mmCIF file of C-alpha atoms in Angstrom:
data_model
loop_
_atom_site.group_PDB
_atom_site.id
_atom_site.type_symbol
_atom_site.label_atom_id
_atom_site.label_comp_id
_atom_site.label_asym_id
_atom_site.label_seq_id
_atom_site.Cartn_x
_atom_site.Cartn_y
_atom_site.Cartn_z
ATOM 1 C CA MET A 1 -101.534 53.465 -47.548
ATOM 2 C CA GLY A 2 -98.976 56.133 -46.764
ATOM 3 C CA ILE A 3 -98.991 55.201 -43.074
ATOM 4 C CA PHE A 4 -98.509 51.519 -43.974
ATOM 5 C CA SER A 5 -95.591 52.260 -46.310
ATOM 6 C CA ASP A 6 -93.973 54.545 -43.731
ATOM 7 C CA ARG A 7 -94.248 51.858 -41.084
ATOM 8 C CA LEU A 8 -92.863 49.244 -43.482
ATOM 9 C CA SER A 9 -89.868 51.444 -44.297
ATOM 10 C CA GLN A 10 -89.234 51.880 -40.579
ATOM 11 C CA LEU A 11 -89.261 48.128 -40.051
ATOM 12 C CA TRP A 12 -86.767 47.585 -42.883
ATOM 13 C CA GLN A 13 -84.496 50.550 -42.244
ATOM 14 C CA PRO A 14 -80.833 49.749 -42.984
ATOM 15 C CA PRO A 15 -78.300 49.041 -40.226
ATOM 16 C CA ASN A 16 -75.949 51.535 -38.607
ATOM 17 C CA LEU A 17 -72.206 51.254 -38.002
ATOM 18 C CA ARG A 18 -71.556 50.493 -34.329
ATOM 19 C CA THR A 19 -67.791 50.070 -34.065
ATOM 20 C CA THR A 20 -67.364 53.448 -32.365
ATOM 21 C CA GLU A 21 -69.542 52.447 -29.405
ATOM 22 C CA LYS A 22 -67.628 51.635 -26.231
ATOM 23 C CA GLY A 23 -68.342 48.962 -23.662
ATOM 24 C CA ARG A 24 -70.823 46.981 -25.745
ATOM 25 C CA HIS A 25 -72.139 43.633 -24.580
ATOM 26 C CA ALA A 26 -73.970 40.716 -26.165
ATOM 27 C CA THR A 27 -77.633 41.341 -26.892
ATOM 28 C CA TRP A 28 -80.548 39.095 -25.945
ATOM 29 C CA LEU A 29 -80.906 38.207 -29.627
ATOM 30 C CA GLU A 30 -77.280 37.065 -29.814
ATOM 31 C CA LEU A 31 -77.754 34.882 -26.742
ATOM 32 C CA PHE A 32 -80.907 33.417 -28.303
ATOM 33 C CA TYR A 33 -78.988 32.908 -31.546
ATOM 34 C CA ASP A 34 -76.364 30.881 -29.672
ATOM 35 C CA LEU A 35 -78.964 28.306 -28.616
ATOM 36 C CA VAL A 36 -79.057 26.715 -32.051
ATOM 37 C CA PHE A 37 -75.282 26.318 -31.888
ATOM 38 C CA VAL A 38 -75.605 24.587 -28.525
ATOM 39 C CA VAL A 39 -77.692 21.967 -30.319
ATOM 40 C CA ALA A 40 -75.293 21.795 -33.278
ATOM 41 C CA VAL A 41 -72.273 21.255 -31.031
ATOM 42 C CA ALA A 42 -74.160 18.610 -29.052
ATOM 43 C CA GLN A 43 -74.983 16.778 -32.293
ATOM 44 C CA LEU A 44 -71.350 16.953 -33.379
ATOM 45 C CA GLY A 45 -70.343 15.442 -30.050
ATOM 46 C CA LEU A 46 -72.913 12.690 -30.555
ATOM 47 C CA LEU A 47 -71.498 11.976 -34.008
ATOM 48 C CA LEU A 48 -67.984 11.581 -32.610
ATOM 49 C CA SER A 49 -69.056 9.494 -29.617
ATOM 50 C CA ARG A 50 -70.632 6.841 -31.827
ATOM 51 C CA GLN A 51 -67.256 5.729 -33.186
ATOM 52 C CA LEU A 52 -63.893 6.837 -31.776
ATOM 53 C CA THR A 53 -61.774 6.321 -34.887
ATOM 54 C CA VAL A 54 -59.389 8.544 -36.802
ATOM 55 C CA SER A 55 -61.745 8.721 -39.775
ATOM 56 C CA ARG A 56 -64.682 9.713 -37.564
ATOM 57 C CA LEU A 57 -62.532 12.342 -35.839
ATOM 58 C CA LEU A 58 -61.656 13.839 -39.226
ATOM 59 C CA GLU A 59 -65.352 13.858 -40.168
ATOM 60 C CA PHE A 60 -66.133 15.593 -36.861
ATOM 61 C CA ILE A 61 -63.522 18.296 -37.535
ATOM 62 C CA PHE A 62 -64.623 18.708 -41.164
ATOM 63 C CA LEU A 63 -68.252 19.318 -40.161
ATOM 64 C CA PHE A 64 -67.350 21.499 -37.172
ATOM 65 C CA ILE A 65 -65.579 24.082 -39.362
ATOM 66 C CA PRO A 66 -68.570 25.380 -41.389
ATOM 67 C CA ILE A 67 -70.742 25.432 -38.249
ATOM 68 C CA TRP A 68 -68.227 27.487 -36.271
ATOM 69 C CA TYR A 69 -67.573 29.677 -39.277
ATOM 70 C CA ALA A 70 -71.297 30.479 -39.539
ATOM 71 C CA TRP A 71 -71.255 31.642 -35.917
ATOM 72 C CA PHE A 72 -67.971 33.519 -36.462
ATOM 73 C CA HIS A 73 -69.269 35.521 -39.439
ATOM 74 C CA HIS A 74 -72.573 36.432 -37.845
ATOM 75 C CA THR A 75 -70.746 37.513 -34.684
ATOM 76 C CA LEU A 76 -68.413 39.854 -36.573
ATOM 77 C CA TYR A 77 -71.312 41.231 -38.601
ATOM 78 C CA ALA A 78 -73.346 41.899 -35.456
ATOM 79 C CA ASP A 79 -70.332 43.494 -33.821
ATOM 80 C CA ARG A 80 -70.102 46.080 -36.582
ATOM 81 C CA PHE A 81 -73.693 46.496 -37.782
ATOM 82 C CA ASP A 82 -76.109 45.061 -35.199
ATOM 83 C CA THR A 83 -79.103 47.409 -35.338
ATOM 84 C CA ASP A 84 -81.969 46.126 -33.231
ATOM 85 C CA ASN A 85 -84.892 46.456 -35.612
ATOM 86 C CA PHE A 86 -87.366 44.141 -37.318
ATOM 87 C CA ALA A 87 -85.156 43.512 -40.362
ATOM 88 C CA HIS A 88 -82.147 42.391 -38.312
ATOM 89 C CA ARG A 89 -84.272 40.203 -36.059
ATOM 90 C CA PHE A 90 -86.091 38.640 -39.003
ATOM 91 C CA LEU A 91 -82.924 37.809 -40.950
ATOM 92 C CA THR A 92 -81.274 36.420 -37.810
ATOM 93 C CA ILE A 93 -84.262 34.148 -37.195
ATOM 94 C CA VAL A 94 -84.123 32.961 -40.818
ATOM 95 C CA GLN A 95 -80.460 32.110 -40.345
ATOM 96 C CA MET A 96 -81.330 30.269 -37.132
ATOM 97 C CA VAL A 97 -83.800 28.178 -39.136
ATOM 98 C CA GLY A 98 -80.975 27.315 -41.523
ATOM 99 C CA MET A 99 -78.679 26.430 -38.611
ATOM 100 C CA ALA A 100 -81.425 24.296 -37.079
ATOM 101 C CA GLY A 101 -81.464 22.351 -40.348
ATOM 102 C CA VAL A 102 -77.693 22.002 -40.123
ATOM 103 C CA ALA A 103 -77.905 20.724 -36.537
ATOM 104 C CA ALA A 104 -80.726 18.311 -37.319
ATOM 105 C CA ASN A 105 -78.813 16.714 -40.189
ATOM 106 C CA VAL A 106 -75.210 16.875 -39.013
ATOM 107 C CA THR A 107 -75.002 13.279 -37.783
ATOM 108 C CA GLY A 108 -75.853 12.043 -41.280
ATOM 109 C CA ALA A 109 -74.237 14.918 -43.159
ATOM 110 C CA LEU A 110 -71.684 12.667 -44.819
ATOM 111 C CA GLY A 111 -74.331 10.171 -45.808
ATOM 112 C CA GLU A 112 -78.076 10.094 -46.227
ATOM 113 C CA THR A 113 -78.821 13.682 -45.119
ATOM 114 C CA SER A 114 -75.969 15.416 -46.950
ATOM 115 C CA GLN A 115 -78.275 17.228 -49.401
ATOM 116 C CA VAL A 116 -80.449 18.683 -46.640
ATOM 117 C CA PHE A 117 -77.317 19.651 -44.712
ATOM 118 C CA ALA A 118 -75.947 21.504 -47.751
ATOM 119 C CA ALA A 119 -79.310 23.194 -48.416
ATOM 120 C CA SER A 120 -79.369 24.423 -44.816
ATOM 121 C CA ILE A 121 -75.878 25.903 -45.231
ATOM 122 C CA VAL A 122 -77.108 27.676 -48.374
ATOM 123 C CA ILE A 123 -79.776 29.436 -46.277
ATOM 124 C CA VAL A 124 -77.102 30.539 -43.803
ATOM 125 C CA LYS A 125 -74.897 31.955 -46.578
ATOM 126 C CA LEU A 126 -77.811 33.674 -48.309
ATOM 127 C CA VAL A 127 -78.708 35.497 -45.099
ATOM 128 C CA MET A 128 -75.119 36.727 -44.770
ATOM 129 C CA VAL A 129 -75.291 38.058 -48.351
ATOM 130 C CA LEU A 130 -78.484 39.967 -47.544
ATOM 131 C CA LEU A 131 -77.110 41.307 -44.263
ATOM 132 C CA TYR A 132 -73.993 42.741 -45.883
ATOM 133 C CA ARG A 133 -75.824 44.093 -48.932
ATOM 134 C CA ARG A 134 -77.954 46.118 -46.536
ATOM 135 C CA CYS A 135 -74.755 47.890 -45.409
ATOM 136 C CA TYR A 136 -73.828 49.367 -48.805
ATOM 137 C CA HIS A 137 -75.146 52.786 -47.785
ATOM 138 C CA ILE A 138 -72.406 53.134 -45.115
ATOM 139 C CA GLU A 139 -69.550 54.694 -47.075
ATOM 140 C CA ILE A 140 -66.681 53.585 -44.855
ATOM 141 C CA ALA A 141 -68.104 50.053 -44.660
ATOM 142 C CA ARG A 142 -68.968 49.678 -48.356
ATOM 143 C CA PRO A 143 -65.680 48.011 -49.488
ATOM 144 C CA LEU A 144 -65.931 45.461 -46.665
ATOM 145 C CA ALA A 145 -69.638 44.857 -47.277
ATOM 146 C CA ILE A 146 -69.179 44.356 -51.021
ATOM 147 C CA ARG A 147 -66.244 41.992 -50.582
ATOM 148 C CA LEU A 148 -67.912 39.840 -47.914
ATOM 149 C CA SER A 149 -71.301 39.706 -49.617
ATOM 150 C CA ASN A 150 -69.542 38.463 -52.768
ATOM 151 C CA VAL A 151 -67.581 35.896 -50.751
ATOM 152 C CA PHE A 152 -70.758 34.500 -49.195
ATOM 153 C CA LEU A 153 -72.514 34.568 -52.560
ATOM 154 C CA ILE A 154 -69.801 32.444 -54.186
ATOM 155 C CA SER A 155 -69.529 30.159 -51.154
ATOM 156 C CA GLY A 156 -73.308 29.730 -51.074
ATOM 157 C CA PHE A 157 -73.331 28.924 -54.793
ATOM 158 C CA LEU A 158 -70.741 26.181 -54.241
ATOM 159 C CA TRP A 159 -72.839 24.678 -51.439
ATOM 160 C CA LEU A 160 -75.903 24.888 -53.689
ATOM 161 C CA LEU A 161 -74.035 23.259 -56.568
ATOM 162 C CA SER A 162 -72.966 20.399 -54.311
ATOM 163 C CA ILE A 163 -76.590 19.365 -53.824
ATOM 164 C CA PHE A 164 -76.734 18.249 -57.455
ATOM 165 C CA VAL A 165 -73.345 16.501 -57.441
ATOM 166 C CA PRO A 166 -73.063 12.846 -56.373
ATOM 167 C CA ILE A 167 -71.103 11.607 -53.383
ATOM 168 C CA PRO A 168 -68.101 11.751 -52.836
ATOM 169 C CA TRP A 169 -67.595 14.728 -55.179
ATOM 170 C CA ARG A 170 -70.201 16.612 -53.154
ATOM 171 C CA PHE A 171 -67.861 16.665 -50.175
ATOM 172 C CA TRP A 172 -64.948 17.899 -52.282
ATOM 173 C CA ILE A 173 -67.079 20.894 -53.261
ATOM 174 C CA TRP A 174 -67.839 21.496 -49.573
ATOM 175 C CA GLY A 175 -64.110 21.503 -48.888
ATOM 176 C CA LEU A 176 -63.530 23.919 -51.764
ATOM 177 C CA ALA A 177 -66.223 26.255 -50.405
ATOM 178 C CA ILE A 178 -64.730 26.163 -46.912
ATOM 179 C CA ILE A 179 -61.171 26.777 -48.143
ATOM 180 C CA PHE A 180 -62.267 29.596 -50.457
ATOM 181 C CA GLU A 181 -64.240 31.354 -47.744
ATOM 182 C CA PHE A 182 -61.502 30.952 -45.161
ATOM 183 C CA ALA A 183 -58.685 32.066 -47.478
ATOM 184 C CA VAL A 184 -60.420 35.202 -48.742
ATOM 185 C CA VAL A 185 -61.756 36.333 -45.366
ATOM 186 C CA PHE A 186 -58.500 35.563 -43.549
ATOM 187 C CA HIS A 187 -56.471 37.412 -46.185
ATOM 188 C CA HIS A 188 -58.818 40.367 -45.965
ATOM 189 C CA SER A 189 -58.611 40.376 -42.161
ATOM 190 C CA THR A 190 -54.809 40.348 -42.117
ATOM 191 C CA ARG A 191 -54.509 42.933 -44.895
ATOM 192 C CA MET A 192 -56.952 45.351 -43.274
ATOM 193 C CA LYS A 193 -55.535 44.700 -39.798
ATOM 194 C CA TYR A 194 -58.825 46.100 -38.465
ATOM 195 C CA ALA A 195 -57.548 49.640 -39.085
ATOM 196 C CA VAL A 196 -60.367 50.716 -41.401
ATOM 197 C CA MET A 197 -63.151 48.578 -39.952
ATOM 198 C CA PRO A 198 -62.175 47.803 -36.355
ATOM 199 C CA VAL A 199 -64.226 45.627 -34.051
ATOM 200 C CA SER A 200 -65.756 46.511 -30.717
ATOM 201 C CA GLU A 201 -63.169 44.768 -28.560
ATOM 202 C CA SER A 202 -65.294 44.295 -25.443
ATOM 203 C CA HIS A 203 -68.161 42.821 -27.463
ATOM 204 C CA VAL A 204 -66.039 40.446 -29.565
ATOM 205 C CA VAL A 205 -64.129 39.133 -26.553
ATOM 206 C CA GLU A 206 -67.367 38.535 -24.706
ATOM 207 C CA ARG A 207 -68.914 36.699 -27.662
ATOM 208 C CA PHE A 208 -65.914 34.391 -28.064
ATOM 209 C CA GLY A 209 -65.935 33.780 -24.326
ATOM 210 C CA LEU A 210 -69.611 32.855 -24.529
ATOM 211 C CA PHE A 211 -68.945 30.296 -27.268
ATOM 212 C CA THR A 212 -66.172 28.827 -25.134
ATOM 213 C CA ILE A 213 -68.635 28.584 -22.240
ATOM 214 C CA LEU A 214 -71.007 26.857 -24.643
ATOM 215 C CA VAL A 215 -68.544 24.066 -25.470
ATOM 216 C CA LEU A 216 -67.413 23.767 -21.841
ATOM 217 C CA GLY A 217 -71.071 23.330 -20.981
ATOM 218 C CA GLU A 218 -71.295 20.514 -23.505
ATOM 219 C CA ALA A 219 -68.300 18.886 -21.804
ATOM 220 C CA VAL A 220 -70.099 19.092 -18.461
ATOM 221 C CA ALA A 221 -73.253 17.701 -20.095
ATOM 222 C CA GLY A 222 -71.184 14.789 -21.398
ATOM 223 C CA ILE A 223 -69.933 14.077 -17.886
ATOM 224 C CA VAL A 224 -73.473 14.189 -16.487
ATOM 225 C CA ASN A 225 -74.811 11.954 -19.267
ATOM 226 C CA GLY A 226 -71.979 9.492 -18.804
ATOM 227 C CA ALA A 227 -72.536 9.334 -15.052
ATOM 228 C CA ALA A 228 -76.294 8.946 -15.521
ATOM 229 C CA GLU A 229 -75.910 6.058 -17.974
ATOM 230 C CA ALA A 230 -73.227 4.211 -16.007
ATOM 231 C CA LYS A 231 -74.067 2.005 -13.067
ATOM 232 C CA PHE A 232 -73.052 3.822 -9.907
ATOM 233 C CA GLN A 233 -69.775 2.665 -8.423
ATOM 234 C CA ILE A 234 -67.087 4.489 -6.474
ATOM 235 C CA VAL A 235 -64.662 4.377 -9.400
ATOM 236 C CA THR A 236 -67.294 5.748 -11.813
ATOM 237 C CA ALA A 237 -68.088 8.584 -9.437
ATOM 238 C CA ALA A 238 -64.373 9.325 -9.033
ATOM 239 C CA VAL A 239 -63.833 9.524 -12.800
ATOM 240 C CA SER A 240 -66.804 11.887 -13.061
ATOM 241 C CA VAL A 241 -65.503 14.139 -10.293
ATOM 242 C CA PHE A 242 -62.036 14.288 -11.828
ATOM 243 C CA GLY A 243 -63.652 15.148 -15.173
ATOM 244 C CA VAL A 244 -65.472 18.089 -13.614
ATOM 245 C CA LEU A 245 -62.260 19.263 -11.939
ATOM 246 C CA LEU A 246 -60.415 19.084 -15.256
ATOM 247 C CA VAL A 247 -63.049 21.210 -17.022
ATOM 248 C CA PHE A 248 -63.159 23.605 -14.062
ATOM 249 C CA GLY A 249 -59.407 24.097 -14.246
ATOM 250 C CA TYR A 250 -59.587 24.941 -17.929
ATOM 251 C CA TRP A 251 -62.449 27.362 -17.317
ATOM 252 C CA TRP A 252 -60.358 29.075 -14.659
ATOM 253 C CA ILE A 253 -57.265 29.681 -16.754
ATOM 254 C CA TYR A 254 -59.265 30.779 -19.821
ATOM 255 C CA PHE A 255 -61.491 33.321 -18.108
ATOM 256 C CA GLU A 256 -58.933 34.438 -15.547
ATOM 257 C CA ASN A 257 -57.022 35.949 -18.475
ATOM 258 C CA LEU A 258 -59.987 37.317 -20.421
ATOM 259 C CA ASP A 259 -61.625 40.715 -20.138
ATOM 260 C CA GLY A 260 -63.008 43.447 -22.346
ATOM 261 C CA SER A 261 -59.548 44.889 -22.977
ATOM 262 C CA THR A 262 -57.917 41.634 -24.145
ATOM 263 C CA LEU A 263 -57.724 42.719 -27.809
ATOM 264 C CA LYS A 264 -57.080 46.372 -27.074
ATOM 265 C CA GLY A 265 -53.643 47.546 -28.168
ATOM 266 C CA LEU A 266 -52.748 44.415 -30.130
ATOM 267 C CA GLY A 267 -50.970 45.048 -33.414
ATOM 268 C CA GLY A 268 -50.077 43.203 -36.587
ATOM 269 C CA TRP A 269 -51.687 39.821 -37.042
ATOM 270 C CA SER A 270 -52.258 39.316 -33.314
ATOM 271 C CA PRO A 271 -56.021 40.118 -33.227
ATOM 272 C CA VAL A 272 -56.618 37.847 -36.226
ATOM 273 C CA ILE A 273 -54.609 35.003 -34.682
ATOM 274 C CA TRP A 274 -56.479 35.425 -31.381
ATOM 275 C CA LEU A 275 -59.824 35.122 -33.176
ATOM 276 C CA TYR A 276 -58.991 32.189 -35.446
ATOM 277 C CA ILE A 277 -57.159 30.106 -32.836
ATOM 278 C CA HIS A 278 -60.537 29.698 -31.156
ATOM 279 C CA LEU A 279 -61.528 27.254 -33.886
ATOM 280 C CA PRO A 280 -59.100 24.480 -32.774
ATOM 281 C CA LEU A 281 -59.755 25.536 -29.181
ATOM 282 C CA VAL A 282 -63.510 24.874 -29.298
ATOM 283 C CA ILE A 283 -63.118 21.782 -31.497
ATOM 284 C CA SER A 284 -60.708 20.246 -28.996
ATOM 285 C CA LEU A 285 -62.885 21.158 -25.995
ATOM 286 C CA THR A 286 -65.889 19.509 -27.630
ATOM 287 C CA ALA A 287 -63.826 16.389 -28.337
ATOM 288 C CA LEU A 288 -62.531 16.494 -24.758
ATOM 289 C CA GLY A 289 -66.095 16.274 -23.456
ATOM 290 C CA VAL A 290 -66.684 13.217 -25.622
ATOM 291 C CA GLY A 291 -63.462 11.670 -24.359
ATOM 292 C CA ILE A 292 -64.346 12.195 -20.697
ATOM 293 C CA GLU A 293 -67.799 10.697 -21.257
ATOM 294 C CA GLN A 294 -66.103 7.656 -22.781
ATOM 295 C CA LEU A 295 -63.764 7.358 -19.784
ATOM 296 C CA ILE A 296 -66.784 7.288 -17.472
ATOM 297 C CA ALA A 297 -68.337 4.523 -19.568
ATOM 298 C CA GLU A 298 -65.074 2.525 -19.374
ATOM 299 C CA ALA A 299 -64.329 3.264 -15.726
ATOM 300 C CA THR A 300 -64.857 -0.362 -14.661
ATOM 301 C CA ILE A 301 -63.620 -2.144 -17.788
ATOM 302 C CA PRO A 302 -60.317 -2.207 -19.705
ATOM 303 C CA LEU A 303 -59.677 1.194 -21.239
ATOM 304 C CA GLU A 304 -59.807 1.481 -25.027
ATOM 305 C CA ASN A 305 -56.795 3.100 -26.673
ATOM 306 C CA SER A 306 -59.079 5.424 -28.639
ATOM 307 C CA ALA A 307 -60.388 6.953 -25.410
ATOM 308 C CA ILE A 308 -56.824 7.538 -24.191
ATOM 309 C CA TRP A 309 -55.691 9.344 -27.323
ATOM 310 C CA LEU A 310 -58.884 11.346 -27.751
ATOM 311 C CA THR A 311 -58.908 12.655 -24.191
ATOM 312 C CA SER A 312 -55.212 13.386 -23.793
ATOM 313 C CA GLY A 313 -54.856 14.692 -27.350
ATOM 314 C CA ALA A 314 -57.899 16.971 -27.121
ATOM 315 C CA LEU A 315 -56.689 18.415 -23.820
ATOM 316 C CA ALA A 316 -53.229 18.978 -25.309
ATOM 317 C CA VAL A 317 -54.632 20.858 -28.312
ATOM 318 C CA SER A 318 -56.884 22.989 -26.095
ATOM 319 C CA PHE A 319 -53.948 23.940 -23.861
ATOM 320 C CA ALA A 320 -51.790 24.741 -26.883
ATOM 321 C CA ALA A 321 -54.555 26.907 -28.350
ATOM 322 C CA ILE A 322 -55.011 28.917 -25.182
ATOM 323 C CA GLY A 323 -51.231 29.200 -25.002
ATOM 324 C CA VAL A 324 -51.248 30.902 -28.411
ATOM 325 C CA THR A 325 -53.828 33.440 -27.189
ATOM 326 C CA HIS A 326 -51.620 34.230 -24.206
ATOM 327 C CA ILE A 327 -48.529 34.636 -26.352
ATOM 328 C CA VAL A 328 -50.134 37.077 -28.813
ATOM 329 C CA VAL A 329 -51.590 39.164 -25.975
ATOM 330 C CA SER A 330 -48.509 39.188 -23.750
ATOM 331 C CA ARG A 331 -46.348 40.211 -26.708
ATOM 332 C CA TYR A 332 -48.038 43.608 -26.736
ATOM 333 C CA LYS A 333 -49.188 43.810 -23.121
ATOM 334 C CA PRO A 334 -46.625 42.061 -20.895
ATOM 335 C CA GLU A 335 -47.608 44.353 -18.045
ATOM 336 C CA THR A 336 -51.152 42.906 -17.959
ATOM 337 C CA LEU A 337 -50.494 39.295 -18.977
ATOM 338 C CA ASN A 338 -47.394 37.451 -17.795
ATOM 339 C CA PRO A 339 -45.385 36.287 -20.851
ATOM 340 C CA GLN A 340 -44.610 33.021 -19.012
ATOM 341 C CA LYS A 341 -48.253 31.961 -19.209
ATOM 342 C CA GLY A 342 -47.906 30.859 -22.807
ATOM 343 C CA LEU A 343 -44.987 28.633 -21.814
ATOM 344 C CA TRP A 344 -47.026 27.156 -18.973
ATOM 345 C CA ARG A 345 -49.875 26.268 -21.340
ATOM 346 C CA PHE A 346 -47.564 24.586 -23.844
ATOM 347 C CA THR A 347 -45.928 22.678 -20.989
ATOM 348 C CA ALA A 348 -49.384 21.468 -19.949
ATOM 349 C CA ALA A 349 -50.048 20.361 -23.540
ATOM 350 C CA ILE A 350 -46.832 18.318 -23.576
ATOM 351 C CA LEU A 351 -47.663 16.791 -20.191
ATOM 352 C CA ALA A 352 -51.106 15.764 -21.451
ATOM 353 C CA ILE A 353 -49.527 13.895 -24.363
ATOM 354 C CA LEU A 354 -46.927 12.261 -22.105
ATOM 355 C CA ILE A 355 -49.647 11.143 -19.711
ATOM 356 C CA GLY A 356 -51.508 9.567 -22.605
ATOM 357 C CA VAL A 357 -48.354 7.718 -23.684
ATOM 358 C CA PHE A 358 -47.697 6.587 -20.111
ATOM 359 C CA VAL A 359 -51.225 5.258 -19.526
ATOM 360 C CA TYR A 360 -51.175 3.515 -22.906
ATOM 361 C CA ALA A 361 -47.786 1.927 -22.187
ATOM 362 C CA ILE A 362 -48.770 0.470 -18.813
ATOM 363 C CA GLY A 363 -52.342 -0.399 -19.792
ATOM 364 C CA GLY A 364 -53.684 1.975 -17.164
ATOM 365 C CA SER A 365 -57.261 2.655 -16.211
ATOM 366 C CA ALA A 366 -59.687 5.471 -16.950
ATOM 367 C CA LEU A 367 -59.333 6.649 -13.340
ATOM 368 C CA LEU A 368 -55.561 6.912 -13.639
ATOM 369 C CA LEU A 369 -55.770 8.830 -16.923
ATOM 370 C CA ILE A 370 -58.411 11.334 -15.860
ATOM 371 C CA GLY A 371 -56.790 11.733 -12.439
ATOM 372 C CA LEU A 372 -53.420 12.672 -13.939
ATOM 373 C CA LEU A 373 -54.970 14.951 -16.559
ATOM 374 C CA SER A 374 -57.025 16.753 -13.932
ATOM 375 C CA LEU A 375 -53.851 17.316 -11.919
ATOM 376 C CA VAL A 376 -52.309 19.001 -14.957
ATOM 377 C CA SER A 377 -55.360 21.228 -15.323
ATOM 378 C CA LEU A 378 -55.480 22.109 -11.637
ATOM 379 C CA GLY A 379 -51.735 22.657 -11.697
ATOM 380 C CA GLN A 380 -52.347 25.477 -14.164
ATOM 381 C CA VAL A 381 -54.771 27.020 -11.668
ATOM 382 C CA ILE A 382 -52.169 26.777 -8.904
ATOM 383 C CA GLY A 383 -49.727 28.503 -11.222
ATOM 384 C CA GLU A 384 -52.244 31.311 -11.765
ATOM 385 C CA LEU A 385 -52.709 31.743 -8.022
ATOM 386 C CA PHE A 386 -49.172 31.472 -6.722
ATOM 387 C CA VAL A 387 -46.598 31.773 -9.528
ATOM 388 C CA LEU A 388 -47.826 33.708 -12.569
ATOM 389 C CA THR A 389 -48.911 36.839 -10.721
ATOM 390 C CA ASP A 390 -47.024 39.858 -9.479
ATOM 391 C CA GLU A 391 -47.123 38.440 -5.979
ATOM 392 C CA GLY A 392 -46.311 34.992 -7.322
ATOM 393 C CA GLY A 393 -43.231 36.324 -9.043
ATOM 394 C CA HIS A 394 -41.598 36.848 -5.669
ATOM 395 C CA LEU A 395 -42.515 33.297 -4.687
ATOM 396 C CA GLN A 396 -40.954 31.989 -7.884
ATOM 397 C CA GLU A 397 -37.757 33.926 -7.213
ATOM 398 C CA ALA A 398 -37.605 32.467 -3.702
ATOM 399 C CA ILE A 399 -38.037 28.936 -5.066
ATOM 400 C CA GLU A 400 -35.283 29.489 -7.637
ATOM 401 C CA GLU A 401 -32.931 30.742 -4.916
ATOM 402 C CA LEU A 402 -33.552 27.556 -2.927
#
C-alpha cells in the first residue's frame, strides 16, 4: 500500500516554475494539443463559408474568440508551469476532450448545439482552474495562480449558467463571460508588465508562430478544397496559384521577422500588445482562406460582392495586425527590425482595401482580384529582400536620389 501511495504521489506531483529556463521549445504534448484547434479552426471556416454575410461574419468572430482564448491561456500556463508528468498530461487531455466538444458543435453553437458547446467550454475552464490551483505552492507564482484560477472559476460559472438560460439571453451571458475574462486578464497583464512572472520569450514566440502556421495551413487547405471541387479550367487553376502565392507572401513576411528574441527587451505594454494582436491576425487569416476558396468557386462566374469584401478586407486586417507587431518591436529594437516595416504593412492594408473597391467598382473577376492582392503580398516580400534590409537601405537611397 505504501508503494502504491508513493507512486500515486509521484504521478500527481505539483508543477514547477519554468520561466528561468532559456531556449525552451514547444513540447510534443503542446503540438498534439494544437491538433484539436486545427479541427476547431477548420469548423469555424466551414461555418463562415456557408453564408458570406455580415451577420455570419460577426458570428464567426464571436465564436473564434473563446476558442483562441482557450489556446492562449493554456499556452501561457504551459510556458510558466509545464511539468511533464502524469498530472499535466492527464489534465491537458481532459481539456482536449472539452475542446473536441467545442469543435464538434461550433457550426451549430448559436442554434441547436449551443448547450453542448457551452458545456464543453465549462470543461475547458474547469481544467484551467485545476491547473492554476496546483501552482499555489510556488510562492512567487501564488498571486498570479490565485487570481487566474478565480477568473476561470467565475468565467466557467457564467458559461455553466448559460446552459440553463434560454436563447438569446444565453449568448449575452457568453459575451459577458468573454468580456470579463478578457478585461481582468488583460488588466493583470498590463499591470504586471511581466516583471514578476515573465514568460519564456523563445517558447511563447514559437507557440504563437505555430498557431499562425496552423491558420495559414487552413488557408492552404481551403485553396486545395476549392480547386478539388471546381471543374478544372485555366482560370480556376490561375486563381488557385495566385491564392497560394498570396499566402506564401504573408508567410514570408511574418516569419522573416520572427525569432526567439522577438519579445526580448520590449518594455511597457509592448509584449502584451504583441500577444493580443494575434487574435485579429489569426481571425483575419482564417477568413482570408475562406475568401480565397470562394474566389476559386466563382472563378468562371460573376463575382459576388461578399467574396470581394471578405478577401480584401481579411487581407487588410491581417497586414495591419502584423504591422502592429512590427511597430511595437521596432520601437525598442530598431537595430534588429527596420521601423519602416510597420509603415509598409499598413500601406499593404490600404492597398488591399483599394483593390477591393476597384474590383467592385468595375465588376471585375475573381482572377483580377486575387491577382492584384497576390501582387501586394509578393510586393511585401520584394521589400523585405531589396528595400527593408541594411543592404536594401542603400538601394532605397539610390532610388530616392534618382
